[in-house]
Coordinates of C-alpha atoms in Angstrom, one line a residue:
M24 CA -37.6 -3.2 65.8
K25 CA -36.0 -5.0 68.8
S26 CA -32.7 -3.5 70.2
G27 CA -29.6 -5.6 70.5
N28 CA -26.4 -6.1 72.5
L29 CA -23.3 -5.8 70.2
I30 CA -19.6 -5.1 70.4
I31 CA -17.5 -3.7 67.5
I32 CA -13.8 -4.3 68.0
N33 CA -10.5 -3.5 66.2
A34 CA -11.9 -0.8 64.0
A35 CA -9.0 0.7 61.9
Q36 CA -10.8 4.1 62.5
L37 CA -13.7 4.7 64.8
V38 CA -15.1 8.0 63.5
T39 CA -17.1 9.2 66.4
C40 CA -18.3 12.6 65.0
S41 CA -18.8 13.3 68.7
G42 CA -21.2 16.0 69.9
S43 CA -24.7 16.7 71.0
T44 CA -25.4 19.8 69.0
A45 CA -24.8 21.0 65.4
K46 CA -21.2 21.7 64.5
K47 CA -20.4 25.1 62.9
G48 CA -17.5 26.5 60.9
A49 CA -14.1 25.0 61.6
A50 CA -15.6 22.5 64.1
M51 CA -17.1 20.7 61.1
K52 CA -13.7 19.3 60.3
E53 CA -13.4 17.6 63.7
L54 CA -14.3 13.9 63.4
G55 CA -13.0 12.5 66.7
I56 CA -11.1 9.5 65.3
I57 CA -10.1 6.6 67.5
E58 CA -7.6 4.2 66.0
N59 CA -8.1 0.5 66.8
G60 CA -11.4 1.6 68.2
A61 CA -14.2 -0.3 69.8
L62 CA -17.7 0.4 71.1
V63 CA -20.3 -1.5 73.1
I64 CA -24.1 -1.3 72.5
E65 CA -26.5 -2.6 75.1
D66 CA -30.2 -2.7 74.5
G67 CA -29.7 -0.6 71.4
I68 CA -27.8 2.2 73.2
I69 CA -24.0 2.9 73.1
T70 CA -22.5 2.3 76.5
R71 CA -18.7 2.4 75.9
V72 CA -16.5 4.0 73.2
G73 CA -12.7 4.0 73.1
S74 CA -9.7 1.9 72.1
T75 CA -10.2 -1.8 71.8
E76 CA -7.8 -2.5 74.6
T77 CA -9.6 -0.1 77.0
V78 CA -13.1 -1.0 76.1
M79 CA -12.6 -4.8 76.3
A80 CA -10.6 -4.8 79.5
D81 CA -13.5 -6.1 81.6
I82 CA -16.1 -7.2 79.1
D83 CA -17.7 -10.7 79.0
K84 CA -17.9 -11.2 75.2
S85 CA -20.2 -14.1 75.6
L86 CA -23.0 -11.7 76.4
Y87 CA -22.8 -9.9 73.1
E88 CA -22.7 -10.3 69.4
V89 CA -19.1 -9.5 68.5
V90 CA -18.2 -7.8 65.2
D91 CA -14.5 -7.7 64.3
A92 CA -13.9 -4.6 62.2
A93 CA -10.2 -5.1 61.6
G94 CA -9.1 -3.1 58.5
K95 CA -12.5 -1.3 58.4
A96 CA -13.6 2.3 59.2
V97 CA -16.6 2.6 61.5
L98 CA -18.9 5.6 61.5
P99 CA -22.3 6.8 62.8
G100 CA -25.2 5.9 60.5
F101 CA -26.0 8.6 58.0
V102 CA -29.0 10.9 58.6
D103 CA -30.8 11.9 55.4
S104 CA -32.7 14.9 56.7
H105 CA -34.7 15.9 53.6
T106 CA -36.5 13.4 51.4
H107 CA -39.9 12.9 49.8
F108 CA -39.8 9.1 49.6
V109 CA -43.6 8.3 49.7
F110 CA -45.3 9.2 46.4
G111 CA -47.2 7.7 43.5
G112 CA -46.1 7.4 39.9
Y113 CA -42.8 8.5 38.3
R114 CA -41.7 11.4 36.0
A115 CA -39.1 9.8 33.8
E116 CA -40.4 11.5 30.7
E117 CA -40.2 14.9 32.5
F118 CA -36.5 14.3 33.1
S119 CA -36.1 14.0 29.4
W120 CA -37.9 17.3 28.9
R121 CA -35.4 19.0 31.2
L122 CA -32.6 17.4 29.2
R123 CA -33.8 19.1 26.1
G124 CA -33.9 22.5 27.8
D125 CA -37.3 22.9 29.5
D126 CA -36.7 24.6 32.9
Y127 CA -38.4 23.5 36.2
M128 CA -40.8 26.4 36.5
D129 CA -41.9 26.0 32.8
I130 CA -42.8 22.4 33.4
M131 CA -44.7 23.3 36.6
N132 CA -46.6 26.0 34.9
R133 CA -48.0 23.6 32.3
G134 CA -49.2 21.1 34.8
G135 CA -46.1 19.0 35.2
G136 CA -43.7 18.9 38.1
I137 CA -45.2 18.4 41.5
L138 CA -48.8 18.5 40.2
S139 CA -48.1 15.4 38.0
T140 CA -47.1 13.4 41.1
V141 CA -50.0 14.9 43.0
Q142 CA -52.5 13.2 40.6
A143 CA -50.7 9.9 40.8
T144 CA -50.4 10.0 44.6
R145 CA -54.1 10.9 45.0
E146 CA -55.0 7.8 42.9
A147 CA -52.5 5.4 44.7
T148 CA -53.8 3.1 47.4
P149 CA -52.1 3.1 50.8
E150 CA -50.9 -0.4 50.0
E151 CA -49.2 0.8 46.8
L152 CA -47.6 3.7 48.6
Y153 CA -46.4 1.4 51.4
T154 CA -44.8 -1.1 49.1
S155 CA -42.9 1.4 47.0
G156 CA -41.9 3.5 50.1
Y157 CA -40.7 0.5 52.0
Q158 CA -38.4 -0.5 49.1
R159 CA -37.0 3.0 48.7
L160 CA -36.2 3.0 52.4
T161 CA -34.4 -0.3 52.0
D162 CA -32.3 1.2 49.2
M163 CA -31.4 4.1 51.5
L164 CA -30.4 1.7 54.2
A165 CA -28.0 0.0 51.9
N166 CA -26.3 3.3 51.5
G167 CA -25.8 3.6 55.2
V168 CA -28.8 5.7 56.1
T169 CA -30.3 4.8 59.5
T170 CA -32.6 7.8 60.0
V171 CA -34.6 9.6 57.4
E172 CA -36.9 12.6 57.2
G173 CA -40.0 12.0 55.0
K174 CA -42.3 14.7 53.7
S175 CA -45.9 14.6 52.6
G176 CA -46.8 17.2 50.0
Y177 CA -48.0 15.1 47.0
G178 CA -51.7 15.4 48.0
L179 CA -52.3 19.1 48.4
D180 CA -55.6 18.1 49.9
T181 CA -56.2 17.0 53.4
A182 CA -57.2 13.4 52.7
T183 CA -54.1 12.6 50.5
E184 CA -51.7 14.4 52.8
L185 CA -53.0 12.3 55.7
K186 CA -52.7 9.2 53.6
Q187 CA -49.0 9.9 52.9
L188 CA -48.3 10.5 56.6
E189 CA -50.2 7.4 57.7
V190 CA -48.2 5.3 55.2
M191 CA -45.0 6.8 56.6
Q192 CA -46.1 5.9 60.1
A193 CA -46.8 2.3 59.1
I194 CA -43.5 2.0 57.3
D195 CA -41.7 3.4 60.4
S196 CA -43.3 0.8 62.6
H197 CA -42.0 -2.1 60.4
H198 CA -38.7 -0.9 58.8
P199 CA -35.3 -0.7 60.5
V200 CA -34.8 2.9 59.3
D201 CA -36.3 5.5 61.6
V202 CA -38.7 7.9 59.8
V203 CA -39.2 11.4 61.0
P204 CA -42.4 12.7 59.4
T205 CA -43.0 16.2 58.0
Y206 CA -46.3 17.7 57.0
M207 CA -45.8 19.7 53.8
G208 CA -49.3 20.4 52.5
A209 CA -48.0 23.7 51.2
H210 CA -45.7 22.1 48.6
A211 CA -47.4 23.7 45.6
V212 CA -50.6 25.5 44.7
P213 CA -53.1 23.0 43.0
P214 CA -55.5 24.2 40.3
E215 CA -58.4 24.5 42.8
Y216 CA -56.4 27.2 44.5
K217 CA -54.9 28.9 41.5
D218 CA -54.0 32.5 42.4
R219 CA -55.4 31.9 45.9
G220 CA -52.3 30.8 47.8
G221 CA -53.4 32.7 50.9
A222 CA -56.8 30.9 50.9
M223 CA -55.0 27.6 50.7
I224 CA -52.8 28.5 53.7
E225 CA -55.8 29.4 55.7
A226 CA -57.5 26.1 54.8
I227 CA -54.3 24.2 55.9
I228 CA -54.3 26.1 59.2
Q229 CA -58.0 25.6 59.9
Q230 CA -58.5 22.0 58.6
A231 CA -55.3 20.0 57.9
L232 CA -52.9 21.0 60.7
P233 CA -55.3 20.3 63.6
L234 CA -55.9 16.8 62.2
V235 CA -52.2 16.1 61.7
K236 CA -51.5 17.2 65.3
E237 CA -54.5 15.3 66.7
R238 CA -53.4 12.0 65.1
N239 CA -49.7 12.7 65.9
L240 CA -48.7 12.2 62.3
A241 CA -45.9 14.7 61.9
V242 CA -43.1 16.3 63.9
F243 CA -42.4 19.1 61.4
C244 CA -44.3 21.5 59.2
D245 CA -42.6 22.6 56.0
I246 CA -43.5 25.0 53.1
F247 CA -42.1 25.8 49.6
T248 CA -41.4 29.5 49.9
E249 CA -40.8 30.5 46.3
K250 CA -41.8 32.9 43.6
N251 CA -45.1 31.7 42.0
V252 CA -45.6 29.2 44.9
F253 CA -45.9 30.7 48.4
S254 CA -44.9 34.2 49.3
I255 CA -42.9 35.3 52.4
E256 CA -46.1 36.6 53.9
E257 CA -48.0 33.4 53.3
S258 CA -45.1 31.4 54.6
R259 CA -44.8 33.5 57.7
R260 CA -48.5 32.9 58.4
L261 CA -48.3 29.1 58.1
M262 CA -45.0 28.8 60.0
T263 CA -46.3 31.0 62.9
A264 CA -49.6 29.0 63.1
A265 CA -47.8 25.6 62.9
Q266 CA -45.4 26.6 65.6
E267 CA -48.3 27.7 67.9
M268 CA -49.8 24.2 67.4
G269 CA -46.6 22.6 68.5
F270 CA -44.9 21.7 65.2
K271 CA -41.2 22.2 64.7
L272 CA -40.4 24.1 61.5
K273 CA -38.6 23.5 58.2
M274 CA -38.6 25.6 55.1
H275 CA -37.8 25.1 51.4
A276 CA -36.0 28.4 51.0
D277 CA -34.4 30.5 48.3
E278 CA -34.0 27.6 45.8
I279 CA -34.9 29.3 42.5
V280 CA -35.0 33.0 43.3
P281 CA -33.6 35.0 46.3
L282 CA -36.9 35.6 47.9
G283 CA -35.7 36.0 51.5
G284 CA -36.6 32.5 52.7
A285 CA -33.4 32.2 54.7
E286 CA -34.1 35.4 56.6
L287 CA -37.7 34.2 57.3
A288 CA -36.4 30.8 58.6
A289 CA -34.2 32.7 61.0
E290 CA -37.1 35.0 62.0
V291 CA -39.5 32.2 62.9
G292 CA -36.9 29.9 64.5
A293 CA -36.9 27.1 61.9
V294 CA -34.8 24.1 62.8
S295 CA -33.5 24.1 59.2
A296 CA -33.8 25.9 56.0
D297 CA -33.2 23.7 52.9
H298 CA -32.0 24.2 49.3
L299 CA -30.6 27.8 49.7
L300 CA -29.1 28.0 46.2
Q301 CA -30.0 31.7 46.1
A302 CA -29.6 32.6 49.8
S303 CA -28.4 36.1 50.4
D304 CA -25.4 37.0 52.5
E305 CA -27.8 38.6 55.0
G306 CA -29.9 35.4 55.1
I307 CA -26.8 33.3 55.7
R308 CA -25.6 35.6 58.5
R309 CA -29.0 35.5 60.2
M310 CA -29.2 31.7 59.9
A311 CA -25.8 31.4 61.6
Q312 CA -26.9 33.9 64.3
E313 CA -30.2 32.0 65.0
N314 CA -28.7 28.5 64.8
V315 CA -30.8 27.5 61.8
V316 CA -29.2 24.4 60.1
A317 CA -28.5 25.1 56.4
T318 CA -29.5 21.8 54.7
L319 CA -27.9 21.7 51.3
L320 CA -29.2 19.4 48.5
P321 CA -26.5 19.1 45.8
G322 CA -28.3 16.3 44.0
T323 CA -31.1 18.6 43.1
A324 CA -28.7 21.3 41.8
F325 CA -26.9 18.6 39.8
S326 CA -30.1 17.2 38.4
L327 CA -31.5 20.6 37.5
R328 CA -28.1 21.8 36.2
E329 CA -28.1 24.8 38.5
K330 CA -25.3 26.4 40.5
Y331 CA -24.6 24.7 43.9
A332 CA -25.4 26.3 47.2
R333 CA -22.5 28.3 48.7
A334 CA -21.5 25.8 51.3
R335 CA -18.0 27.4 51.9
D336 CA -19.5 30.8 52.4
M337 CA -22.1 29.4 54.8
M338 CA -19.5 27.5 56.9
E339 CA -17.2 30.5 57.0
A340 CA -20.1 32.7 58.2
G341 CA -20.6 30.3 61.1
C342 CA -23.5 28.2 59.8
A343 CA -24.0 24.6 60.6
V344 CA -24.3 22.8 57.2
A345 CA -26.1 19.5 56.7
L346 CA -26.3 17.5 53.5
A347 CA -29.3 15.5 52.3
S348 CA -30.5 13.6 49.2
D349 CA -33.8 15.4 48.5
F350 CA -34.9 12.1 47.0
N351 CA -38.1 12.9 45.1
P352 CA -39.8 11.8 41.8
G353 CA -39.0 15.0 39.9
S354 CA -36.1 17.3 40.6
C355 CA -33.8 14.7 42.2
H356 CA -34.7 11.1 41.7
T357 CA -31.8 9.6 43.6
E358 CA -31.3 8.2 47.1
S359 CA -27.5 7.9 46.4
I360 CA -25.5 9.1 49.4
P361 CA -22.2 8.4 47.4
L362 CA -23.4 10.9 44.8
I363 CA -24.1 13.5 47.4
I364 CA -20.6 13.0 48.9
A365 CA -19.0 13.3 45.5
L366 CA -20.9 16.5 44.6
A367 CA -20.1 18.1 48.0
T368 CA -16.4 17.4 47.9
L369 CA -15.8 17.9 44.2
Y370 CA -18.1 20.8 43.4
M371 CA -19.1 22.5 46.6
G372 CA -15.7 23.1 48.2
M373 CA -16.4 20.8 51.2
T374 CA -13.7 18.7 52.7
P375 CA -14.3 15.0 53.3
E376 CA -14.4 15.7 57.0
E377 CA -17.0 18.5 56.6
T378 CA -19.1 16.3 54.4
I379 CA -19.2 13.5 57.0
T380 CA -20.2 15.9 59.7
A381 CA -22.9 17.2 57.4
L382 CA -24.3 13.7 56.9
T383 CA -24.1 12.6 60.6
I384 CA -24.3 15.0 63.6
N385 CA -25.4 18.0 61.5
G386 CA -28.0 15.9 59.7
A387 CA -29.3 14.9 63.1
A388 CA -29.4 18.5 64.2
A389 CA -31.5 19.3 61.2
L390 CA -34.0 17.0 62.7
D391 CA -33.5 18.4 66.2
M392 CA -32.2 14.9 67.2
A393 CA -28.5 15.6 67.8
D394 CA -28.8 14.5 71.4
T395 CA -29.8 11.0 70.4
I396 CA -28.3 10.1 67.0
G397 CA -25.6 11.3 64.6
S398 CA -22.5 10.4 66.5
L399 CA -20.9 7.4 68.3
D400 CA -21.3 8.8 71.8
V401 CA -22.3 7.0 75.0
G402 CA -26.0 7.4 75.6
K403 CA -26.9 7.6 71.9
K404 CA -28.7 5.0 69.7
G405 CA -26.4 2.3 68.4
D406 CA -26.7 3.3 64.7
V407 CA -23.5 2.4 63.0
I408 CA -22.0 1.7 59.6
I409 CA -19.0 -0.3 58.8
L410 CA -17.1 0.5 55.6
K411 CA -15.3 -2.0 53.3
D412 CA -12.2 0.1 53.6
P413 CA -9.8 1.2 56.4
S414 CA -10.4 4.9 56.2
Y415 CA -13.3 7.4 55.9
H416 CA -11.4 9.0 53.0
F417 CA -12.7 6.2 50.8
L418 CA -16.2 7.7 51.0
S419 CA -15.1 10.5 48.8
Y420 CA -12.1 8.8 47.1
H421 CA -14.1 5.9 45.6
I422 CA -16.2 8.3 43.6
G423 CA -19.9 7.6 43.4
V424 CA -19.6 4.1 44.8
N425 CA -21.2 2.7 47.9
V426 CA -18.5 1.6 50.2
V427 CA -20.8 0.8 53.1
E428 CA -20.3 -2.9 54.0
R429 CA -22.6 -3.4 57.0
V430 CA -25.3 -1.4 58.7
I431 CA -26.2 -1.7 62.4
K432 CA -29.4 -0.2 63.8
K433 CA -30.0 0.0 67.5
G434 CA -27.4 -2.7 68.1
R435 CA -28.6 -5.1 65.5
L436 CA -27.1 -6.0 62.1
V437 CA -29.8 -5.0 59.6
M438 CA -27.9 -4.7 56.3
D439 CA -25.0 -6.7 54.9
N440 CA -23.7 -5.5 51.5
R441 CA -20.8 -8.1 51.3
H442 CA -21.1 -10.0 48.1
Q443 CA -19.7 -13.3 47.0
L444 CA -19.6 -14.5 43.4
L445 CA -22.0 -17.5 43.2
N446 CA -20.6 -20.8 41.8
Q447 CA -21.3 -21.0 38.1

């Protein structure tokens, strides 16, 4: 996508979320608000930030597209740092099974869950995956998401995992939203490797990872470290090998049982550990010590009717907390950032300020990109959202409703949610 030259003026609140690293503890409440704010974007990069009077003192407006944000709050674009947005098929019936009381592991053990999507994804053509993935990304953009992480993991064989990653690469080259790809071949154990998780890990290390690296298809490597999926020892083996090949690390950790995934994430130097519903006090302490971003996914806990991750404890322990949608076809079929904000503020003990930090600069840090996105700072990408309302408080106050009016990506207006009733 081409970059643009744009000025935003007269913002009721310019919420900068300023910083170049993850914010921890009390710092998560610091949003860096400029009243009657303005910013300048040149060739897609922010070059000035401040009050409208100061920023516009010597600017030739004729050289820019000018957006008047009077009466509006302006924020960095949201960073959704954990999604599975490229997949085949759906699992609507499975959702109904859960509503009647079947738990997630029971559904997995009888061939449902991830394995159901694996079959559909293996059968889907790249064109089908591209079309559905592109539309999902557009829905995310409408919610104010300007950068998204996308995981493979619905192939569980080398060919399909590569197909997913190649589709993500193609979407990234054509869609305004930036896609950060993650290889997650160790998402589940397919029937051909039943009771042989270690053998599957070795096959991934010897066969899949070298191809992914050679074709430059992923930035991160991820694994589902969980009882009856991949053990701590198997996870350590894969994470160590992936790191040696040059991949950055992520982990699905301590979601269902307290297995010690948070501790392992700290041990191997993962950029983030995600889910963490069952993370131990020691795991939290070690993540804070080793600067592992705790990426919490309240939509999944909500959908599975599980207890939420201990966000307050994590922040008080000095963790940097990020929030993400975990959009996927099974345990959390939603790309709704308004829902994530509502759950974080109403049920996880997070303030509106902490929630915004978790979706901006800390979401960027969970992708190891806090130096280029996630805040409205000079030198960063011009990824900006404009709300319908004059204050960031409306993000949580207008419960479950999208209040994003316009989205700007690299200095260009790419989404306009303003609606007018058509003449009847």
